[in-house]
């Protein structure tokens, strides 16, 4: 034990020394090239990196904050490519995890029942990538972004190995909800202020690699004569919608918790802000995803939620301010608007490509045929294009195992817990709304993925990171629930799985 601590201290000292040297060199470069403001930002980044080495949760918070608030931010310099804030934060998170694992005297690795299917999907994606290089050139762009996608999937294993208590799970989910709320509030603010002010504010992010000029404002069908769509700092309204789809489904079950993560007097306006901003994105896929996810939660667990959903539906249909959104939905269902017609064309082209290369797809670098291309507004078709029907099947197996574990584990939770309940039962009660919210978020993502492709797209690293982060947190919550359930209810083995005996009171 003493030797492990000494090794850990030595590695931390070496890391601090290397970061200090890098800060001295980088700070001098930034000061000379970009001035004191950028140099000061670099100093803040160094302090944050040192803090991450001391506490892995700080690295988690950095990843969550960047995913929600600055998803496309990049550093104002190049190292063969322009690294992003998310690259740095995610890299630090993995570095801290690996250092802790190396210096742990009792090294262990938790795979969970989902680990095997996730690893298989990862290996198939890697195989498709390598085979795809036979017909497309290997570029820095493709290598970098594919590596980012791999890192996002590997985040699942990091999460299930480092989130193994309810307290940390609570803190990370709270951080995710609050950061998504901040992005939603910013989206509403930029939507409400005069266009010139919004353009000026968003264009100020150009130093971080963001677009600038009048094009930062987005409209239905990109037509300025049609209603504007909220974007916040997510650049694209559908990207913002996908974030709010997951975060809204994640947070709503807290309304029914005995001790919610955030006090209800604050939680209600937070949820209202996120719901309003989601509506302002006019992202039909994300709205449908959040709505169907919450219907699942209302049907299986929190029946009172149906009243809120019905009230929201009535307001959506009757309020004059929402008629544009309703009309846009109806036009999409009828296939009348340009965006829907373009999607139908993408679906047809994607199916053509998949039929030509059905086994492992065409990889990630490009299509071998001049009359086809990689790109479709559908998560499942996108995966099939790049990794073939074999890769798509592996992804569907991951999701099937995930949902099967969800279905089994739901029986672990108490329906009624008295004030005199033991510590384990009280912990299970605290865990329950977290568990439901995390699984609802993934259900929302899977529904939204029918209409969008962000959760497995080389250009949207942050969306893939968010998706696998929540899968990891949901799996960690399932592991915690099963562990507590076994100690409080008693179990019996059936076909290799632990089935809670709900008839026996602890």
Short mmCIF file of C-alpha atoms in Angstrom, two decimals:
data_model
loop_
_atom_site.label_atom_id
_atom_site.label_comp_id
_atom_site.label_asym_id
_atom_site.label_seq_id
_atom_site.Cartn_x
_atom_site.Cartn_y
_atom_site.Cartn_z
CA UNK A 1 0.00 0.00 0.00
CA UNK A 2 2.81 2.40 0.92
CA UNK A 3 4.66 1.61 -2.30
CA UNK A 4 1.51 2.26 -4.35
CA UNK A 5 1.10 5.64 -2.68
CA UNK A 6 4.72 6.49 -3.39
CA UNK A 7 4.31 5.54 -7.05
CA UNK A 8 1.12 7.57 -7.26
CA UNK A 9 2.81 10.60 -5.71
CA UNK A 10 5.77 10.25 -8.08
CA UNK A 11 3.50 10.05 -11.11
CA UNK A 12 1.51 13.06 -9.96
CA UNK A 13 4.74 14.98 -9.39
CA UNK A 14 5.96 14.05 -12.86
CA UNK A 15 2.65 15.11 -14.35
CA UNK A 16 2.75 18.44 -12.56
CA UNK A 17 6.34 19.00 -13.73
CA UNK A 18 5.46 18.23 -17.34
CA UNK A 19 2.40 20.48 -17.20
CA UNK A 20 4.48 23.29 -15.71
CA UNK A 21 7.08 23.02 -18.47
CA UNK A 22 4.35 22.88 -21.10
CA UNK A 23 2.68 25.90 -19.50
CA UNK A 24 5.91 27.90 -19.58
CA UNK A 25 6.49 27.13 -23.25
CA UNK A 26 2.85 27.44 -24.26
CA UNK A 27 2.30 30.58 -22.19
CA UNK A 28 5.24 32.33 -23.85
CA UNK A 29 3.97 31.33 -27.28
CA UNK A 30 0.39 32.47 -26.55
CA UNK A 31 1.60 35.77 -25.09
CA UNK A 32 3.76 36.49 -28.11
CA UNK A 33 1.25 35.39 -30.75
CA UNK A 34 -2.18 36.24 -29.29
CA UNK A 35 -1.69 38.69 -26.44
CA UNK A 36 -2.34 38.66 -22.70
CA UNK A 37 -6.04 37.62 -22.85
CA UNK A 38 -5.36 34.28 -24.54
CA UNK A 39 -2.26 33.78 -22.38
CA UNK A 40 -4.39 34.29 -19.25
CA UNK A 41 -6.90 31.73 -20.57
CA UNK A 42 -4.02 29.30 -21.00
CA UNK A 43 -2.99 29.85 -17.38
CA UNK A 44 -6.54 29.10 -16.24
CA UNK A 45 -6.48 25.91 -18.33
CA UNK A 46 -3.23 24.87 -16.60
CA UNK A 47 -4.72 25.39 -13.15
CA UNK A 48 -7.75 23.36 -14.19
CA UNK A 49 -5.52 20.55 -15.51
CA UNK A 50 -3.63 20.40 -12.20
CA UNK A 51 -6.93 20.29 -10.35
CA UNK A 52 -8.07 17.41 -12.56
CA UNK A 53 -5.01 15.41 -11.54
CA UNK A 54 -6.12 15.73 -7.92
CA UNK A 55 -9.81 14.99 -8.45
CA UNK A 56 -11.28 12.99 -11.32
CA UNK A 57 -14.69 14.60 -10.82
CA UNK A 58 -13.21 17.93 -11.92
CA UNK A 59 -12.27 16.25 -15.20
CA UNK A 60 -15.82 14.93 -15.49
CA UNK A 61 -17.25 18.39 -14.85
CA UNK A 62 -14.94 19.88 -17.49
CA UNK A 63 -16.13 17.33 -20.06
CA UNK A 64 -19.79 17.93 -19.19
CA UNK A 65 -19.41 21.72 -19.24
CA UNK A 66 -17.70 21.69 -22.65
CA UNK A 67 -20.19 19.22 -24.16
CA UNK A 68 -23.09 21.44 -23.10
CA UNK A 69 -21.73 24.98 -23.38
CA UNK A 70 -18.77 25.03 -25.80
CA UNK A 71 -19.10 21.86 -27.89
CA UNK A 72 -17.20 23.19 -30.92
CA UNK A 73 -14.56 25.28 -29.12
CA UNK A 74 -10.97 24.71 -30.23
CA UNK A 75 -7.62 26.15 -29.22
CA UNK A 76 -6.22 29.07 -31.27
CA UNK A 77 -3.19 27.08 -32.47
CA UNK A 78 -2.40 23.94 -34.44
CA UNK A 79 -0.34 20.83 -33.70
CA UNK A 80 -0.86 19.24 -37.09
CA UNK A 81 -4.54 19.86 -36.39
CA UNK A 82 -6.47 22.30 -34.22
CA UNK A 83 -7.23 20.51 -30.92
CA UNK A 84 -10.59 21.13 -29.31
CA UNK A 85 -11.44 21.86 -25.70
CA UNK A 86 -13.26 18.54 -25.56
CA UNK A 87 -10.17 16.68 -26.82
CA UNK A 88 -8.14 18.16 -23.97
CA UNK A 89 -10.77 17.56 -21.25
CA UNK A 90 -11.55 14.02 -22.36
CA UNK A 91 -7.85 13.25 -22.67
CA UNK A 92 -7.22 14.49 -19.13
CA UNK A 93 -10.12 12.37 -17.87
CA UNK A 94 -8.56 9.24 -19.36
CA UNK A 95 -5.08 10.19 -18.12
CA UNK A 96 -6.32 10.58 -14.55
CA UNK A 97 -8.18 7.26 -14.74
CA UNK A 98 -5.16 5.38 -16.13
CA UNK A 99 -2.82 6.90 -13.54
CA UNK A 100 -5.15 5.87 -10.73
CA UNK A 101 -5.53 2.38 -12.13
CA UNK A 102 -1.76 1.96 -12.50
CA UNK A 103 -1.09 3.02 -8.92
CA UNK A 104 -3.97 1.10 -7.33
CA UNK A 105 -2.70 -1.77 -5.20
CA UNK A 106 -5.91 -3.72 -5.93
CA UNK A 107 -6.34 -3.22 -9.63
CA UNK A 108 -9.72 -4.23 -10.93
CA UNK A 109 -11.67 -3.66 -14.10
CA UNK A 110 -15.46 -3.66 -14.23
CA UNK A 111 -16.89 -4.64 -17.60
CA UNK A 112 -20.57 -5.25 -16.64
CA UNK A 113 -22.94 -7.30 -18.76
CA UNK A 114 -22.91 -4.58 -21.41
CA UNK A 115 -19.13 -4.43 -21.79
CA UNK A 116 -18.83 -7.35 -24.21
CA UNK A 117 -21.36 -6.03 -26.77
CA UNK A 118 -19.86 -2.53 -26.56
CA UNK A 119 -16.36 -3.89 -27.17
CA UNK A 120 -17.61 -5.97 -30.12
CA UNK A 121 -19.24 -2.90 -31.67
CA UNK A 122 -16.02 -0.95 -31.15
CA UNK A 123 -13.92 -3.65 -32.84
CA UNK A 124 -16.30 -3.86 -35.80
CA UNK A 125 -16.13 -0.07 -36.24
CA UNK A 126 -12.33 -0.27 -36.19
CA UNK A 127 -12.39 -3.09 -38.77
CA UNK A 128 -14.69 -1.09 -41.05
CA UNK A 129 -12.41 1.93 -40.70
CA UNK A 130 -9.33 -0.06 -41.75
CA UNK A 131 -11.08 -1.77 -44.66
CA UNK A 132 -12.49 1.55 -45.82
CA UNK A 133 -8.99 2.92 -46.34
CA UNK A 134 -8.72 0.65 -49.38
CA UNK A 135 -10.83 3.05 -51.43
CA UNK A 136 -10.34 6.42 -49.72
CA UNK A 137 -7.22 8.37 -48.69
CA UNK A 138 -6.20 8.53 -45.05
CA UNK A 139 -6.26 12.16 -43.93
CA UNK A 140 -5.51 13.90 -40.65
CA UNK A 141 -9.15 14.91 -40.44
CA UNK A 142 -10.45 11.33 -40.71
CA UNK A 143 -7.85 9.88 -38.31
CA UNK A 144 -8.47 12.54 -35.70
CA UNK A 145 -12.26 12.43 -35.78
CA UNK A 146 -12.43 8.64 -35.88
CA UNK A 147 -10.11 8.52 -32.87
CA UNK A 148 -12.49 10.91 -31.11
CA UNK A 149 -15.43 8.60 -31.79
CA UNK A 150 -13.47 5.63 -30.42
CA UNK A 151 -12.61 7.65 -27.32
CA UNK A 152 -16.27 8.51 -26.85
CA UNK A 153 -17.27 4.83 -26.95
CA UNK A 154 -14.42 3.90 -24.58
CA UNK A 155 -15.82 6.49 -22.18
CA UNK A 156 -18.43 3.86 -21.30
CA UNK A 157 -15.75 1.69 -19.63
CA UNK A 158 -14.23 4.66 -17.82
CA UNK A 159 -17.60 5.65 -16.35
CA UNK A 160 -18.59 2.21 -15.07
CA UNK A 161 -15.16 1.86 -13.41
CA UNK A 162 -15.12 5.28 -11.72
CA UNK A 163 -18.79 5.91 -10.86
CA UNK A 164 -19.45 3.28 -8.24
CA UNK A 165 -21.30 5.17 -5.52
CA UNK A 166 -24.59 7.06 -5.52
CA UNK A 167 -23.00 10.31 -4.33
CA UNK A 168 -20.76 10.66 -7.38
CA UNK A 169 -23.61 9.64 -9.67
CA UNK A 170 -25.78 12.38 -8.15
CA UNK A 171 -23.11 15.03 -8.56
CA UNK A 172 -22.44 14.19 -12.21
CA UNK A 173 -26.12 14.09 -13.13
CA UNK A 174 -26.67 17.40 -11.32
CA UNK A 175 -23.78 18.95 -13.25
CA UNK A 176 -25.25 17.70 -16.52
CA UNK A 177 -28.70 19.10 -15.77
CA UNK A 178 -27.35 22.49 -14.65
CA UNK A 179 -25.04 22.84 -17.67
CA UNK A 180 -27.87 21.93 -20.06
CA UNK A 181 -30.07 24.48 -18.27
CA UNK A 182 -27.39 27.15 -18.73
CA UNK A 183 -27.22 26.36 -22.46
CA UNK A 184 -31.02 26.49 -22.71
CA UNK A 185 -31.16 29.85 -20.90
CA UNK A 186 -28.47 31.20 -23.23
CA UNK A 187 -30.40 29.91 -26.23
CA UNK A 188 -33.55 31.74 -25.12
CA UNK A 189 -31.59 34.92 -24.42
CA UNK A 190 -29.91 34.94 -27.84
CA UNK A 191 -33.28 34.20 -29.43
CA UNK A 192 -34.99 37.08 -27.65
CA UNK A 193 -32.45 39.90 -28.07
CA UNK A 194 -32.16 41.89 -31.33
CA UNK A 195 -30.54 39.97 -34.17
CA UNK A 196 -27.56 42.34 -34.43
CA UNK A 197 -26.72 41.78 -30.76
CA UNK A 198 -27.03 38.01 -31.12
CA UNK A 199 -24.80 38.00 -34.23
CA UNK A 200 -22.19 40.10 -32.45
CA UNK A 201 -22.24 37.88 -29.35
CA UNK A 202 -21.97 34.59 -31.27
CA UNK A 203 -19.34 35.99 -33.65
CA UNK A 204 -17.13 36.77 -30.64
CA UNK A 205 -16.54 33.02 -30.42
CA UNK A 206 -14.65 33.06 -33.72
CA UNK A 207 -11.36 33.00 -31.78
CA UNK A 208 -12.42 29.54 -30.53
CA UNK A 209 -13.10 28.22 -34.02
CA UNK A 210 -16.81 29.10 -34.16
CA UNK A 211 -18.45 30.54 -37.28
CA UNK A 212 -19.17 34.26 -37.45
CA UNK A 213 -21.36 36.68 -39.36
CA UNK A 214 -25.10 36.69 -40.13
CA UNK A 215 -25.01 32.93 -40.82
CA UNK A 216 -24.79 32.19 -37.08
CA UNK A 217 -28.55 32.78 -36.87
CA UNK A 218 -30.60 29.85 -38.13
CA UNK A 219 -34.11 29.75 -39.54
CA UNK A 220 -36.59 27.14 -40.70
CA UNK A 221 -35.31 25.83 -44.05
CA UNK A 222 -32.49 28.42 -43.72
CA UNK A 223 -34.96 31.04 -44.96
CA UNK A 224 -34.73 34.36 -43.02
CA UNK A 225 -38.36 35.08 -43.90
CA UNK A 226 -39.42 32.06 -41.84
CA UNK A 227 -39.26 31.81 -38.00
CA UNK A 228 -35.87 31.78 -36.31
CA UNK A 229 -34.59 28.68 -34.47
CA UNK A 230 -32.66 28.72 -31.19
CA UNK A 231 -29.04 27.57 -31.36
CA UNK A 232 -27.24 28.96 -28.26
CA UNK A 233 -23.56 27.96 -28.67
CA UNK A 234 -24.42 24.66 -30.39
CA UNK A 235 -24.24 26.21 -33.91
CA UNK A 236 -27.06 24.01 -35.24
CA UNK A 237 -30.59 24.03 -33.76
CA UNK A 238 -30.90 20.25 -34.12
CA UNK A 239 -27.66 19.78 -32.17
CA UNK A 240 -29.05 21.94 -29.37
CA UNK A 241 -32.31 20.00 -29.60
CA UNK A 242 -30.49 16.68 -29.16
CA UNK A 243 -28.82 17.97 -25.98
CA UNK A 244 -32.14 19.16 -24.55
CA UNK A 245 -33.88 15.94 -25.60
CA UNK A 246 -31.53 13.91 -23.38
CA UNK A 247 -31.23 16.40 -20.51
CA UNK A 248 -34.99 17.01 -20.24
CA UNK A 249 -35.74 13.28 -20.12
CA UNK A 250 -32.95 12.94 -17.56
CA UNK A 251 -34.25 15.67 -15.24
CA UNK A 252 -38.05 15.25 -15.28
CA UNK A 253 -38.16 12.15 -12.98
CA UNK A 254 -36.58 14.30 -10.26
CA UNK A 255 -39.96 16.04 -9.92
CA UNK A 256 -41.25 12.86 -8.27
CA UNK A 257 -38.26 12.18 -6.04
CA UNK A 258 -38.68 12.49 -2.29
CA UNK A 259 -35.31 14.28 -2.16
CA UNK A 260 -34.61 15.60 -5.68
CA UNK A 261 -31.13 16.53 -6.87
CA UNK A 262 -32.23 20.16 -7.13
CA UNK A 263 -34.88 21.71 -4.90
CA UNK A 264 -38.27 21.73 -6.63
CA UNK A 265 -38.60 25.51 -6.42
CA UNK A 266 -35.55 25.69 -8.67
CA UNK A 267 -36.14 22.46 -10.58
CA UNK A 268 -39.51 23.58 -11.99
CA UNK A 269 -38.17 26.76 -13.68
CA UNK A 270 -35.10 24.81 -14.84
CA UNK A 271 -37.32 22.25 -16.58
CA UNK A 272 -39.53 25.02 -17.97
CA UNK A 273 -36.50 26.78 -19.43
CA UNK A 274 -35.21 23.60 -21.07
CA UNK A 275 -38.66 22.72 -22.47
CA UNK A 276 -39.13 26.26 -23.86
CA UNK A 277 -35.72 26.24 -25.51
CA UNK A 278 -36.35 22.78 -26.96
CA UNK A 279 -39.53 24.18 -28.53
CA UNK A 280 -37.63 27.18 -29.92
CA UNK A 281 -35.15 24.87 -31.67
CA UNK A 282 -38.12 23.52 -33.70
CA UNK A 283 -36.22 20.24 -33.78
CA UNK A 284 -39.00 17.78 -34.47
CA UNK A 285 -36.94 14.65 -33.91
CA UNK A 286 -35.66 15.82 -30.53
CA UNK A 287 -39.11 16.95 -29.38
CA UNK A 288 -40.56 13.57 -30.40
CA UNK A 289 -37.70 11.77 -28.66
CA UNK A 290 -38.16 13.62 -25.37
CA UNK A 291 -41.95 13.23 -25.54
CA UNK A 292 -41.88 9.48 -26.17
CA UNK A 293 -39.18 8.90 -23.53
CA UNK A 294 -41.29 10.68 -20.92
CA UNK A 295 -44.36 8.70 -22.00
CA UNK A 296 -42.43 5.50 -21.26
CA UNK A 297 -41.50 6.80 -17.80
CA UNK A 298 -45.09 7.91 -17.17
CA UNK A 299 -46.48 4.53 -18.21
CA UNK A 300 -44.02 2.34 -16.30
CA UNK A 301 -43.41 4.35 -13.15
CA UNK A 302 -44.55 7.94 -12.50
CA UNK A 303 -48.21 7.93 -13.54
CA UNK A 304 -48.74 11.55 -12.42
CA UNK A 305 -46.39 12.57 -15.19
CA UNK A 306 -49.19 11.85 -17.66
CA UNK A 307 -51.06 14.92 -16.39
CA UNK A 308 -48.07 17.12 -17.14
CA UNK A 309 -47.66 15.60 -20.59
CA UNK A 310 -51.35 16.06 -21.39
CA UNK A 311 -51.24 19.67 -20.18
CA UNK A 312 -48.16 20.32 -22.31
CA UNK A 313 -49.89 18.78 -25.32
CA UNK A 314 -53.02 20.92 -24.87
CA UNK A 315 -50.94 24.11 -24.54
CA UNK A 316 -48.93 23.15 -27.60
CA UNK A 317 -52.11 22.77 -29.65
CA UNK A 318 -53.94 25.85 -28.35
CA UNK A 319 -51.39 28.61 -27.72
CA UNK A 320 -51.01 31.04 -30.65
CA UNK A 321 -47.22 31.15 -30.07
CA UNK A 322 -46.88 27.42 -30.76
CA UNK A 323 -48.84 27.22 -34.00
CA UNK A 324 -45.71 27.58 -36.13
CA UNK A 325 -44.20 24.54 -34.40
CA UNK A 326 -47.44 22.56 -34.80
CA UNK A 327 -47.66 23.47 -38.49
CA UNK A 328 -44.01 22.45 -38.96
CA UNK A 329 -44.75 19.08 -37.33
CA UNK A 330 -47.80 18.51 -39.53
CA UNK A 331 -45.85 19.45 -42.65
CA UNK A 332 -43.17 16.94 -41.69
CA UNK A 333 -45.69 14.17 -41.11
CA UNK A 334 -47.21 14.85 -44.52
CA UNK A 335 -43.79 15.10 -46.19
CA UNK A 336 -44.65 18.52 -47.54
CA UNK A 337 -41.74 20.68 -46.34
CA UNK A 338 -38.35 20.85 -48.04
CA UNK A 339 -36.39 19.47 -45.06
CA UNK A 340 -38.50 16.29 -44.95
CA UNK A 341 -38.26 15.81 -48.70
CA UNK A 342 -34.48 16.16 -48.50
CA UNK A 343 -34.44 13.54 -45.74
CA UNK A 344 -36.40 11.15 -47.94
CA UNK A 345 -33.78 11.65 -50.64
CA UNK A 346 -31.00 10.97 -48.12
CA UNK A 347 -32.72 7.78 -46.97
CA UNK A 348 -32.99 6.54 -50.56
CA UNK A 349 -29.31 7.28 -51.27
CA UNK A 350 -28.24 5.67 -47.98
CA UNK A 351 -30.15 2.49 -48.75
CA UNK A 352 -28.51 2.37 -52.19
CA UNK A 353 -25.07 2.61 -50.58
CA UNK A 354 -25.88 -0.02 -47.93
CA UNK A 355 -27.19 -2.47 -50.54
CA UNK A 356 -23.93 -2.15 -52.47
CA UNK A 357 -21.75 -2.68 -49.38
CA UNK A 358 -23.96 -4.57 -46.92
CA UNK A 359 -21.43 -6.42 -44.76
CA UNK A 360 -19.04 -3.89 -43.21
CA UNK A 361 -20.04 -0.76 -45.08
CA UNK A 362 -17.63 1.70 -46.68
CA UNK A 363 -15.77 2.88 -43.59
CA UNK A 364 -15.44 6.45 -42.42
CA UNK A 365 -13.20 8.13 -45.02
CA UNK A 366 -15.57 8.25 -47.98
CA UNK A 367 -17.64 6.29 -50.46
CA UNK A 368 -15.90 4.31 -53.22
CA UNK A 369 -18.55 5.31 -55.77
CA UNK A 370 -18.94 8.79 -57.23
CA UNK A 371 -22.73 8.56 -57.22
CA UNK A 372 -23.00 7.83 -53.46
CA UNK A 373 -21.87 9.60 -50.31
CA UNK A 374 -21.68 9.11 -46.55
CA UNK A 375 -24.26 11.17 -44.75
CA UNK A 376 -27.89 10.72 -43.79
CA UNK A 377 -30.15 12.20 -41.12
CA UNK A 378 -30.70 8.87 -39.40
CA UNK A 379 -28.49 7.34 -36.73
CA UNK A 380 -29.14 3.76 -37.81
CA UNK A 381 -28.62 4.29 -41.53
CA UNK A 382 -25.44 6.26 -40.76
CA UNK A 383 -24.02 3.36 -38.76
CA UNK A 384 -25.02 0.92 -41.53
CA UNK A 385 -23.32 3.11 -44.16
CA UNK A 386 -20.05 3.18 -42.24
CA UNK A 387 -19.95 -0.24 -40.57
CA UNK A 388 -22.44 -2.22 -42.64
CA UNK A 389 -25.34 -4.35 -41.48
CA UNK A 390 -22.93 -6.29 -39.26
CA UNK A 391 -21.95 -3.11 -37.40
CA UNK A 392 -25.56 -1.96 -37.19
CA UNK A 393 -26.55 -5.35 -35.76
CA UNK A 394 -23.80 -5.04 -33.15
CA UNK A 395 -25.06 -1.57 -32.17
CA UNK A 396 -28.64 -2.85 -31.93
CA UNK A 397 -27.41 -5.72 -29.74
CA UNK A 398 -25.78 -3.16 -27.42
CA UNK A 399 -29.06 -1.28 -27.17
CA UNK A 400 -31.07 -4.50 -26.75
CA UNK A 401 -28.86 -5.67 -23.88
CA UNK A 402 -29.04 -2.19 -22.35
CA UNK A 403 -32.85 -2.17 -22.47
CA UNK A 404 -33.10 -5.79 -21.27
CA UNK A 405 -31.02 -4.90 -18.21
CA UNK A 406 -33.28 -1.89 -17.71
CA UNK A 407 -36.39 -4.07 -17.86
CA UNK A 408 -35.02 -6.59 -15.33
CA UNK A 409 -33.59 -4.05 -12.91
CA UNK A 410 -36.76 -1.96 -12.64
CA UNK A 411 -38.16 -4.66 -10.29
CA UNK A 412 -35.41 -3.91 -7.77
CA UNK A 413 -36.84 -0.57 -6.76
CA UNK A 414 -39.23 -0.07 -3.89
CA UNK A 415 -42.65 1.33 -4.64
CA UNK A 416 -43.08 2.64 -1.11
CA UNK A 417 -40.29 3.32 1.37
CA UNK A 418 -41.15 4.34 4.94
CA UNK A 419 -39.38 7.06 6.86
CA UNK A 420 -37.89 4.33 9.09
CA UNK A 421 -36.32 2.47 6.16
CA UNK A 422 -32.75 1.26 6.45
CA UNK A 423 -29.78 2.91 4.83
CA UNK A 424 -29.79 0.57 1.84
CA UNK A 425 -33.49 1.14 1.13
CA UNK A 426 -33.07 4.91 1.48
CA UNK A 427 -30.15 4.78 -0.96
CA UNK A 428 -32.25 2.78 -3.39
CA UNK A 429 -35.01 5.38 -3.10
CA UNK A 430 -32.51 8.14 -3.92
CA UNK A 431 -31.14 6.14 -6.83
CA UNK A 432 -34.51 5.36 -8.42
CA UNK A 433 -35.32 8.71 -10.13
CA UNK A 434 -31.70 8.97 -11.27
CA UNK A 435 -31.95 5.50 -12.79
CA UNK A 436 -35.24 6.23 -14.56
CA UNK A 437 -33.97 9.57 -15.88
CA UNK A 438 -30.75 8.13 -17.29
CA UNK A 439 -32.59 5.35 -19.12
CA UNK A 440 -35.26 7.78 -20.35
CA UNK A 441 -32.48 9.93 -21.82
CA UNK A 442 -31.17 7.00 -23.88
CA UNK A 443 -34.69 6.10 -25.02
CA UNK A 444 -35.06 9.73 -26.14
CA UNK A 445 -31.76 9.51 -28.01
CA UNK A 446 -32.78 6.29 -29.78
CA UNK A 447 -36.07 7.83 -30.88
CA UNK A 448 -34.40 11.09 -31.91
CA UNK A 449 -31.83 9.06 -33.83
CA UNK A 450 -34.55 8.10 -36.33
CA UNK A 451 -34.46 11.70 -37.55
CA UNK A 452 -30.88 12.81 -36.76
CA UNK A 453 -27.36 11.38 -36.89
CA UNK A 454 -25.41 13.31 -34.26
CA UNK A 455 -24.71 10.45 -31.84
CA UNK A 456 -22.46 8.61 -34.31
CA UNK A 457 -21.03 11.24 -36.62
CA UNK A 458 -17.37 12.25 -37.04
CA UNK A 459 -18.33 15.93 -37.08
CA UNK A 460 -20.16 15.85 -33.74
CA UNK A 461 -17.73 14.44 -31.22
CA UNK A 462 -19.54 16.06 -28.31
CA UNK A 463 -22.86 14.39 -29.15
CA UNK A 464 -21.25 10.95 -29.28
CA UNK A 465 -19.51 11.73 -25.99
CA UNK A 466 -22.81 12.73 -24.36
CA UNK A 467 -24.51 9.57 -25.63
CA UNK A 468 -21.90 7.14 -24.29
CA UNK A 469 -21.45 9.13 -21.08
CA UNK A 470 -25.14 8.67 -20.29
CA UNK A 471 -25.04 4.99 -21.27
CA UNK A 472 -22.14 4.59 -18.85
CA UNK A 473 -23.95 6.46 -16.07
CA UNK A 474 -27.14 4.43 -16.64
CA UNK A 475 -25.16 1.19 -16.50
CA UNK A 476 -23.38 2.35 -13.34
CA UNK A 477 -26.79 3.11 -11.81
CA UNK A 478 -28.01 -0.38 -12.77
CA UNK A 479 -24.95 -1.98 -11.15
CA UNK A 480 -25.54 0.03 -7.96
CA UNK A 481 -29.23 -0.91 -7.92
CA UNK A 482 -28.53 -4.61 -8.37
CA UNK A 483 -25.86 -4.55 -5.66
CA UNK A 484 -28.19 -2.87 -3.16
CA UNK A 485 -31.12 -5.02 -4.21
CA UNK A 486 -29.18 -8.21 -3.53
CA UNK A 487 -28.36 -7.10 0.00
CA UNK A 488 -31.85 -5.85 0.90
CA UNK A 489 -34.18 -8.25 -0.89
CA UNK A 490 -32.28 -11.50 -1.21
CA UNK A 491 -31.85 -13.10 -4.59
CA UNK A 492 -32.09 -16.35 -6.40
CA UNK A 493 -30.27 -17.42 -9.51
CA UNK A 494 -32.32 -18.02 -12.63
CA UNK A 495 -30.70 -18.73 -15.98
CA UNK A 496 -27.52 -16.97 -14.93
CA UNK A 497 -29.20 -13.75 -13.76
CA UNK A 498 -30.09 -12.53 -10.29
CA UNK A 499 -33.83 -12.10 -9.93
CA UNK A 500 -34.97 -10.07 -6.90
CA UNK A 501 -37.36 -11.81 -4.54
CA UNK A 502 -39.85 -8.99 -4.06
CA UNK A 503 -42.09 -11.04 -1.77
CA UNK A 504 -39.56 -11.23 1.01
CA UNK A 505 -39.31 -8.10 3.15
CA UNK A 506 -35.92 -7.17 4.49
#
